[in-house]
Backbone as JSON Lines, residues from 0, in Angstrom:
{"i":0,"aa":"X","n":[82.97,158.58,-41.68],"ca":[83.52,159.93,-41.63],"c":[84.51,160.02,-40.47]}
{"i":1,"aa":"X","n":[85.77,160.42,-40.57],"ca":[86.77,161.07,-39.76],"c":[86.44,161.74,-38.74]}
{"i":2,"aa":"X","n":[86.99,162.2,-37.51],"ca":[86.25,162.88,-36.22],"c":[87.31,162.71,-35.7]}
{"i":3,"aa":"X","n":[87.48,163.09,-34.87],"ca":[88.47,163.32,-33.29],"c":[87.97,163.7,-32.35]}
{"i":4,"aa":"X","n":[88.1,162.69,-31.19],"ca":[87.49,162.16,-29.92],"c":[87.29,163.36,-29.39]}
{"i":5,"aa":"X","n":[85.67,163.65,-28.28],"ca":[85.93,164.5,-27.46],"c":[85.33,163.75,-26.4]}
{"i":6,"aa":"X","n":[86.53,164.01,-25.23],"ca":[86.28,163.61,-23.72],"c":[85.34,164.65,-22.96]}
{"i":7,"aa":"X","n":[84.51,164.06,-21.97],"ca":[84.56,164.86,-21.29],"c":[84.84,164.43,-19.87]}
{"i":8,"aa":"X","n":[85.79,165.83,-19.0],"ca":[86.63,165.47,-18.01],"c":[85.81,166.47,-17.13]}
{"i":9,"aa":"X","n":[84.95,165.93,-16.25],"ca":[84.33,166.94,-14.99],"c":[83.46,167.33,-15.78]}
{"i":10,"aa":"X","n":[83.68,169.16,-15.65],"ca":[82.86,170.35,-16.19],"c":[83.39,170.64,-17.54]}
{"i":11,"aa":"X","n":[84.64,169.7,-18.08],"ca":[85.08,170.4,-19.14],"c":[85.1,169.4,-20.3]}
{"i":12,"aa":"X","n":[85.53,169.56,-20.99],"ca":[85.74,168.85,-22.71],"c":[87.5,168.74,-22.86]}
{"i":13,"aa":"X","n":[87.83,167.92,-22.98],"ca":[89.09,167.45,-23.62],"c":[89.05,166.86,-25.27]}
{"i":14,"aa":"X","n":[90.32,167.74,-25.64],"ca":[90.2,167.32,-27.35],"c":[91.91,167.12,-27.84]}
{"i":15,"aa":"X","n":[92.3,166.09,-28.17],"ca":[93.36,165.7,-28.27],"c":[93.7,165.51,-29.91]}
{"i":16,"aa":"X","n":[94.25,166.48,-30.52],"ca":[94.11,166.16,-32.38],"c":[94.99,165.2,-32.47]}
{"i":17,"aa":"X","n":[95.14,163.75,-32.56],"ca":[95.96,162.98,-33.04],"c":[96.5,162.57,-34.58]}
{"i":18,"aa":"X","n":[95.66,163.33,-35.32],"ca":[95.83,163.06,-36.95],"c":[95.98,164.36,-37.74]}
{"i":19,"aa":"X","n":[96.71,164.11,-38.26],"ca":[96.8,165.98,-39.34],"c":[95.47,166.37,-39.6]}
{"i":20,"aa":"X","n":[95.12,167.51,-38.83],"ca":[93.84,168.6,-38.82],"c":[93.57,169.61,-40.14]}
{"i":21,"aa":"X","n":[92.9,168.19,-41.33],"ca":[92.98,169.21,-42.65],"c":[91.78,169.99,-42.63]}
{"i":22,"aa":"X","n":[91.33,170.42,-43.56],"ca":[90.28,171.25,-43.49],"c":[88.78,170.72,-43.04]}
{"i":23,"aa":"X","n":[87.89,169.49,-43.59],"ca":[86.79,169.35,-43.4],"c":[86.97,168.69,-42.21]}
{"i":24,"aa":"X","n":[87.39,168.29,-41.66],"ca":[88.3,167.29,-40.2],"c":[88.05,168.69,-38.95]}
{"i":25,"aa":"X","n":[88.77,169.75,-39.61],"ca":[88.68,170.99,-38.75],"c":[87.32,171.66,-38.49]}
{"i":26,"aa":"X","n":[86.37,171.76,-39.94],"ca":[84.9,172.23,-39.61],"c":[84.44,170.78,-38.78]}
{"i":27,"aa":"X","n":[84.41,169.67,-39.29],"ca":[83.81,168.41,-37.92],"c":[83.82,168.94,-36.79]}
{"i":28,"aa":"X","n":[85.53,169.01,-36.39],"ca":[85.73,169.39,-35.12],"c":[84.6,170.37,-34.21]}
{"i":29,"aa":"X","n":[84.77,171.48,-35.03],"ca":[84.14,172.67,-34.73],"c":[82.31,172.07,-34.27]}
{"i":30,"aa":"X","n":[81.61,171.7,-35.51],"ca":[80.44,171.2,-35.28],"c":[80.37,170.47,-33.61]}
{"i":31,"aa":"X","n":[81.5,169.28,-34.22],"ca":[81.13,168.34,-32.8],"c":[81.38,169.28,-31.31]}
{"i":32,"aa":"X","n":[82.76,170.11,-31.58],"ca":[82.48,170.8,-30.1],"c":[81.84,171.44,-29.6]}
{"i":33,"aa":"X","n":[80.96,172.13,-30.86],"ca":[79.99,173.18,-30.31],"c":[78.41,172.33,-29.76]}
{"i":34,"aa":"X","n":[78.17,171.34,-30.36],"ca":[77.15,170.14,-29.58],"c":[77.5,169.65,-29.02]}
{"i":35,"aa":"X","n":[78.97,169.33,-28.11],"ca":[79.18,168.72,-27.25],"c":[79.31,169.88,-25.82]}
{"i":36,"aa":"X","n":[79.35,170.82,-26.07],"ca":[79.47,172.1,-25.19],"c":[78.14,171.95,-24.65]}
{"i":37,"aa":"X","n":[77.46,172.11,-25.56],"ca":[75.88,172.86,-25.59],"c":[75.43,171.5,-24.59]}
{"i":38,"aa":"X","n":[75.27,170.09,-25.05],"ca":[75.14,168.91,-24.79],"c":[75.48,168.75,-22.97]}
{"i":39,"aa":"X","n":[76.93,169.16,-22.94],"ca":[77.27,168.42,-21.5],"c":[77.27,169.69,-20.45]}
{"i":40,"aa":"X","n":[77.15,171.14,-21.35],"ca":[77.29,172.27,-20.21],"c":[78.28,172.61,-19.89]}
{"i":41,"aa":"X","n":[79.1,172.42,-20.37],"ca":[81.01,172.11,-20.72],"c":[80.88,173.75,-19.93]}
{"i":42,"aa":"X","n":[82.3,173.98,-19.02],"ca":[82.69,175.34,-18.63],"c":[83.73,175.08,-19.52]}
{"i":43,"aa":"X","n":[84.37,174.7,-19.87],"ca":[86.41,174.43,-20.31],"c":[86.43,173.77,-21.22]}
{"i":44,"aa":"X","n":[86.94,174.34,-22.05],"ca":[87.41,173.09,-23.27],"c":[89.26,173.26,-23.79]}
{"i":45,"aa":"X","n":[89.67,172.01,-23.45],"ca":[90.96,171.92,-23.71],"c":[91.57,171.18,-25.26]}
{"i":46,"aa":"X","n":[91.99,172.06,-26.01],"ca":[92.56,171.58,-27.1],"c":[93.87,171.13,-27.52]}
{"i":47,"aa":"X","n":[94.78,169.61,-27.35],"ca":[95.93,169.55,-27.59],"c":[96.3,169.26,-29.01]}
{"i":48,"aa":"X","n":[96.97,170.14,-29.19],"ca":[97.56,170.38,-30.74],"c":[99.27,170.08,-30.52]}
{"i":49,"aa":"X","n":[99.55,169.33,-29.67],"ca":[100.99,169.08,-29.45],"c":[101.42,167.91,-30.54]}
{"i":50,"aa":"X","n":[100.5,167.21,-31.38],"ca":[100.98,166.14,-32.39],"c":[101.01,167.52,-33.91]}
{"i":51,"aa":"X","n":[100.32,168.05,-33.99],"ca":[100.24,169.12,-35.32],"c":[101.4,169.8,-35.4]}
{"i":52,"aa":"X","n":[102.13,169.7,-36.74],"ca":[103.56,169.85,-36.82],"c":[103.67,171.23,-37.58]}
{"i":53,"aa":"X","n":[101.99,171.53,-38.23],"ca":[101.56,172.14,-39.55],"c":[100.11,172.76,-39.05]}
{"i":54,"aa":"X","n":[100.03,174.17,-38.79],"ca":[98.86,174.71,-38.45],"c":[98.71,176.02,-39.45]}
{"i":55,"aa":"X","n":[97.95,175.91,-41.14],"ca":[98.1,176.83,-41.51],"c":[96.78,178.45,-41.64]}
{"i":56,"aa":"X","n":[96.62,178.79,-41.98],"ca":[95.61,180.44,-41.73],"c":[94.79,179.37,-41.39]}
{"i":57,"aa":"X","n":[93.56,178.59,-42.58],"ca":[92.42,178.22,-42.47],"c":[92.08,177.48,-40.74]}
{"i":58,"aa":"X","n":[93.2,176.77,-40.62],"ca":[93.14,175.88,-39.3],"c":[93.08,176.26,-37.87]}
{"i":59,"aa":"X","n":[93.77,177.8,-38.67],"ca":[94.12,178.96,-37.03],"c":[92.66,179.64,-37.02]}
{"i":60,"aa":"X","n":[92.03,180.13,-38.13],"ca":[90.86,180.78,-37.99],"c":[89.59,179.62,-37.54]}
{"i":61,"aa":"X","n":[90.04,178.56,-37.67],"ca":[88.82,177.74,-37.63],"c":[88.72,177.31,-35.99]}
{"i":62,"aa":"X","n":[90.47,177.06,-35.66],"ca":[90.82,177.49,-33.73],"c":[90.1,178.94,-33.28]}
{"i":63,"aa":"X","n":[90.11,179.82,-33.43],"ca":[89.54,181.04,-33.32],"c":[88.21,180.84,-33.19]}
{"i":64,"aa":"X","n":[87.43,180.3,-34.17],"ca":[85.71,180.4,-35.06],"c":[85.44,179.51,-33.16]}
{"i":65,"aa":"X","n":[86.02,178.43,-33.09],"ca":[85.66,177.43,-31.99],"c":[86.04,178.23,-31.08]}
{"i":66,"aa":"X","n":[86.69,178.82,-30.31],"ca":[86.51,179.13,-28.92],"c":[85.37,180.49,-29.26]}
{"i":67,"aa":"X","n":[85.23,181.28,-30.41],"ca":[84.3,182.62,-30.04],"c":[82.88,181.64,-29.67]}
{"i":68,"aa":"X","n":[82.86,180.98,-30.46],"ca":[81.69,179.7,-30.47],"c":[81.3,179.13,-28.5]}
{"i":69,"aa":"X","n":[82.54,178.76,-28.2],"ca":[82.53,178.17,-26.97],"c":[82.31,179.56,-26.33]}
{"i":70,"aa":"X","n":[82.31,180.57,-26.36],"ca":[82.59,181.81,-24.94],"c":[81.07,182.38,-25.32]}
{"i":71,"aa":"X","n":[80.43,181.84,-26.38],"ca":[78.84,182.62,-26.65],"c":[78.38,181.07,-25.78]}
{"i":72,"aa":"X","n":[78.53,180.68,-25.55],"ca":[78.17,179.01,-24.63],"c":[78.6,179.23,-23.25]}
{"i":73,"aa":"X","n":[79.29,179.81,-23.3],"ca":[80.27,180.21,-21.67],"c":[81.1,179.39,-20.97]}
{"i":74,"aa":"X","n":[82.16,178.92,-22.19],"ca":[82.7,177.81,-21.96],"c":[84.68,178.48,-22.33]}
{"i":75,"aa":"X","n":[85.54,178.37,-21.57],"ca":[86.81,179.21,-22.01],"c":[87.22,177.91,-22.62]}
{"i":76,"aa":"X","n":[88.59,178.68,-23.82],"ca":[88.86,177.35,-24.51],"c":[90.67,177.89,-23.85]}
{"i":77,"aa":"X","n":[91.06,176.94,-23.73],"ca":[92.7,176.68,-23.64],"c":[93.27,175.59,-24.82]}
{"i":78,"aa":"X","n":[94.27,176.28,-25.73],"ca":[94.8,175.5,-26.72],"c":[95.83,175.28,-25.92]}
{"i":79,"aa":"X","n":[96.52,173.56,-25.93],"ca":[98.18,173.52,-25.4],"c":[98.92,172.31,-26.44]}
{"i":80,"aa":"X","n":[100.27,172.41,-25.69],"ca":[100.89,171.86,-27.07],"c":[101.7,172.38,-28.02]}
{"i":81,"aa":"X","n":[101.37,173.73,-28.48],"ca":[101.57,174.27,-29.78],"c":[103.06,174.07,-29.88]}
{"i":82,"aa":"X","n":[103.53,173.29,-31.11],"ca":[105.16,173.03,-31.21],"c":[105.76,175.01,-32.02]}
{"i":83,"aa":"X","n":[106.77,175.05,-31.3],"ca":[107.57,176.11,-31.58],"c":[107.15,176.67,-33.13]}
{"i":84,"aa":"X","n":[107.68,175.76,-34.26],"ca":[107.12,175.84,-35.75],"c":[105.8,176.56,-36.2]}
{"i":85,"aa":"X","n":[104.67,176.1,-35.1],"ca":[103.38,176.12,-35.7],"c":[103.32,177.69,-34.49]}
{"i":86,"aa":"X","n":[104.34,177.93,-33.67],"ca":[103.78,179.04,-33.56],"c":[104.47,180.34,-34.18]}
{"i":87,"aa":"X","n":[105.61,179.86,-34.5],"ca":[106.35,180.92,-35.73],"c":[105.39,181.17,-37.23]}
{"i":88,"aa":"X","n":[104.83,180.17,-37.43],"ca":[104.55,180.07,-38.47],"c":[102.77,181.07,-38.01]}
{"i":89,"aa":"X","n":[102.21,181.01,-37.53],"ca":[100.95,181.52,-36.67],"c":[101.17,183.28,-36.68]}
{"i":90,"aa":"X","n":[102.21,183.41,-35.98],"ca":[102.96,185.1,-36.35],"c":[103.21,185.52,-37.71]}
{"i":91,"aa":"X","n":[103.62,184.57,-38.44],"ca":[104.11,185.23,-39.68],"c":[103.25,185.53,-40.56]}
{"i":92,"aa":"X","n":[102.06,184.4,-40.03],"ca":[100.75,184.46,-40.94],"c":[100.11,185.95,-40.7]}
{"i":93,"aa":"X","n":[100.11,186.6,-39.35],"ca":[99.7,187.7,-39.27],"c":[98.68,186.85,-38.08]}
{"i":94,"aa":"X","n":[98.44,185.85,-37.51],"ca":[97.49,185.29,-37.23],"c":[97.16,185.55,-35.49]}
{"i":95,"aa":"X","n":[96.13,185.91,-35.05],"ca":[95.79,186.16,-33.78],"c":[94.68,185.1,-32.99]}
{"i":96,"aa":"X","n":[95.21,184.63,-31.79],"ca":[93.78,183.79,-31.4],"c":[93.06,184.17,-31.04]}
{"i":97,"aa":"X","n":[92.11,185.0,-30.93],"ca":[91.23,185.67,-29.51],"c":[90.06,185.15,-29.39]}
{"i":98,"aa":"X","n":[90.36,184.94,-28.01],"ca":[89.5,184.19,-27.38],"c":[89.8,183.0,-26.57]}
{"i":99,"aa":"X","n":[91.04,182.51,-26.69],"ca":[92.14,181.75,-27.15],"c":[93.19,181.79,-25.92]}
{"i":100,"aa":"X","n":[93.12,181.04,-24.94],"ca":[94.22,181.1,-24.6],"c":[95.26,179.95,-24.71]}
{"i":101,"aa":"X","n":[96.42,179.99,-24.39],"ca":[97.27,179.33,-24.64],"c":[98.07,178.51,-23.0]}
{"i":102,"aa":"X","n":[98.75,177.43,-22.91],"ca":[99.51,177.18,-22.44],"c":[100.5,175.77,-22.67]}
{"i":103,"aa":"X","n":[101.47,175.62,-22.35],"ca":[102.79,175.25,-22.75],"c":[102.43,173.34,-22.96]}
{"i":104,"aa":"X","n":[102.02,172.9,-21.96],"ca":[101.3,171.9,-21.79],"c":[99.77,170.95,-21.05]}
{"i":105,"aa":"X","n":[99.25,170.14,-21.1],"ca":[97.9,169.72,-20.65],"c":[98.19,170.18,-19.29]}
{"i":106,"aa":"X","n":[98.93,169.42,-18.49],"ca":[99.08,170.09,-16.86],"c":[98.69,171.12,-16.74]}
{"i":107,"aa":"X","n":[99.82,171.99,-17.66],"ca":[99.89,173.56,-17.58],"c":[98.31,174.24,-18.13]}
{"i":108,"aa":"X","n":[97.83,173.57,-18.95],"ca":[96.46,173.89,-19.51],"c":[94.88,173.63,-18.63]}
{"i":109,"aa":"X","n":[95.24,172.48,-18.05],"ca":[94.11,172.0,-17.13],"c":[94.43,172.96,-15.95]}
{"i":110,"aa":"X","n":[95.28,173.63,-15.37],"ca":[95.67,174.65,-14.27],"c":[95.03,175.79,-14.85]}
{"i":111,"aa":"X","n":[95.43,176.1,-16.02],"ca":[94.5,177.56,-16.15],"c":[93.3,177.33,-16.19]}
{"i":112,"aa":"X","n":[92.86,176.34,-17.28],"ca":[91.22,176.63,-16.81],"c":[90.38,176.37,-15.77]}
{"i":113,"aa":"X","n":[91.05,176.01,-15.03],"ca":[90.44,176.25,-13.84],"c":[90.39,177.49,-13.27]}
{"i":114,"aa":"X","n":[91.58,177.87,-12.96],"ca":[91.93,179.05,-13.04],"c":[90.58,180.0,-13.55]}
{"i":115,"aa":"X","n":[90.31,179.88,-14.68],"ca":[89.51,180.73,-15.77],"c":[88.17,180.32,-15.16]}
{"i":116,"aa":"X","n":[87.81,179.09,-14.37],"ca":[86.41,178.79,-14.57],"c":[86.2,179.2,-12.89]}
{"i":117,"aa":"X","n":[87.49,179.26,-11.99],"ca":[87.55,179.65,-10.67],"c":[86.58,181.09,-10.59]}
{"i":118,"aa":"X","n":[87.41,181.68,-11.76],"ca":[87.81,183.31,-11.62],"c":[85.91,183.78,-11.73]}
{"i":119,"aa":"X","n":[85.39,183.0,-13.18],"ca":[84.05,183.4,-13.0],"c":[82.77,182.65,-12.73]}
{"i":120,"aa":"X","n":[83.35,182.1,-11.27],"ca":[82.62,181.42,-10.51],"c":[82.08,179.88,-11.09]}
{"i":121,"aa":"X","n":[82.9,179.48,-11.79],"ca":[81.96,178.09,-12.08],"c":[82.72,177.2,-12.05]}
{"i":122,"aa":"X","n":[82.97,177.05,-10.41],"ca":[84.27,175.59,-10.41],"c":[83.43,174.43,-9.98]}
{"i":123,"aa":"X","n":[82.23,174.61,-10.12],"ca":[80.82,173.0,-9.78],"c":[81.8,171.49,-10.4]}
C-alpha cells in the first residue's frame, strides 16, 4: 500500500507529499497523521504540498478533516508550498481551510509554528 513519509522533527511532524495526493493516498495520509500525532505527542504538524500541481474539493476537505483532527490532539497544522494554481483553484472552489494555516515556504512554515506552539506555551 502507498503512504507518504511522516518525519518527526523535535515536537513536531513533518509531511512532505511527493506523489500526486489522489483520494485513498489522502484518507492514508489522514489515518497515519492522526496516529502519528497521538503516538509521538506531536505539538506541529507541517504539510508540504509544494510538488501538488492539482489540489481538488475532496483533497482540500480532506487538508481541513486533518488539521480539525490535529487541534482536537492539540497539535497546529501549517500547510506550505501551495503553488499559485492550486490556490486559485482552492478560491474558486469556494474552498476554506480552517484550522489551517498557511505559509509561503518550509522556513517560512517551521517559523510559524513555532510561533503557534510559542504562543500556547508548548515550545518543550
Amino acid at each position: 500500500m502507498e503512504r507518504i513519509p511522516i518525519l518527526k522533527l523535535g515536537n513536531s511532524l513533518l509531511v512532505t507529499v511527493q506523489v500526486e495526493l489522489h483520494d485513498q493516498l489522502a484518507l492514508t495520509l489522514q489515518d497515519d497523521l492522526t496516529q502519528a500525532i497521538a503516538k509521538h505527542g506531536a505539538r506541529g504538524v507541517l504539510i508540504d504540498i509544494s510538488s501538488l500541481d492539482v489540489v481538488d474539493s475532496f483533497i482540500g476537505r480532506t487538508l481541513a478533516h486533518i488539521a480539525s483532527m490535529a487541534r482536537v490532539l492539540d497539535a497546529a497544522t501549517v500547510l506550505v508550498g501551495m503553488q499559485p494554481a492550486v490556490a486559485i483553484t482552492l478560491v474558486e472552489l469556494g474552498l476554506t481551510l480552517p484550522g489551517i494555516r498557511t505559509a509561503l515556504n518550509v522556513d517560512r512554515g517551521v517559523a510559524l509554528l513555532q510561533t503557534l506552539m510559542d504562543e500556547s506555551g508548548t515550545d518543550d
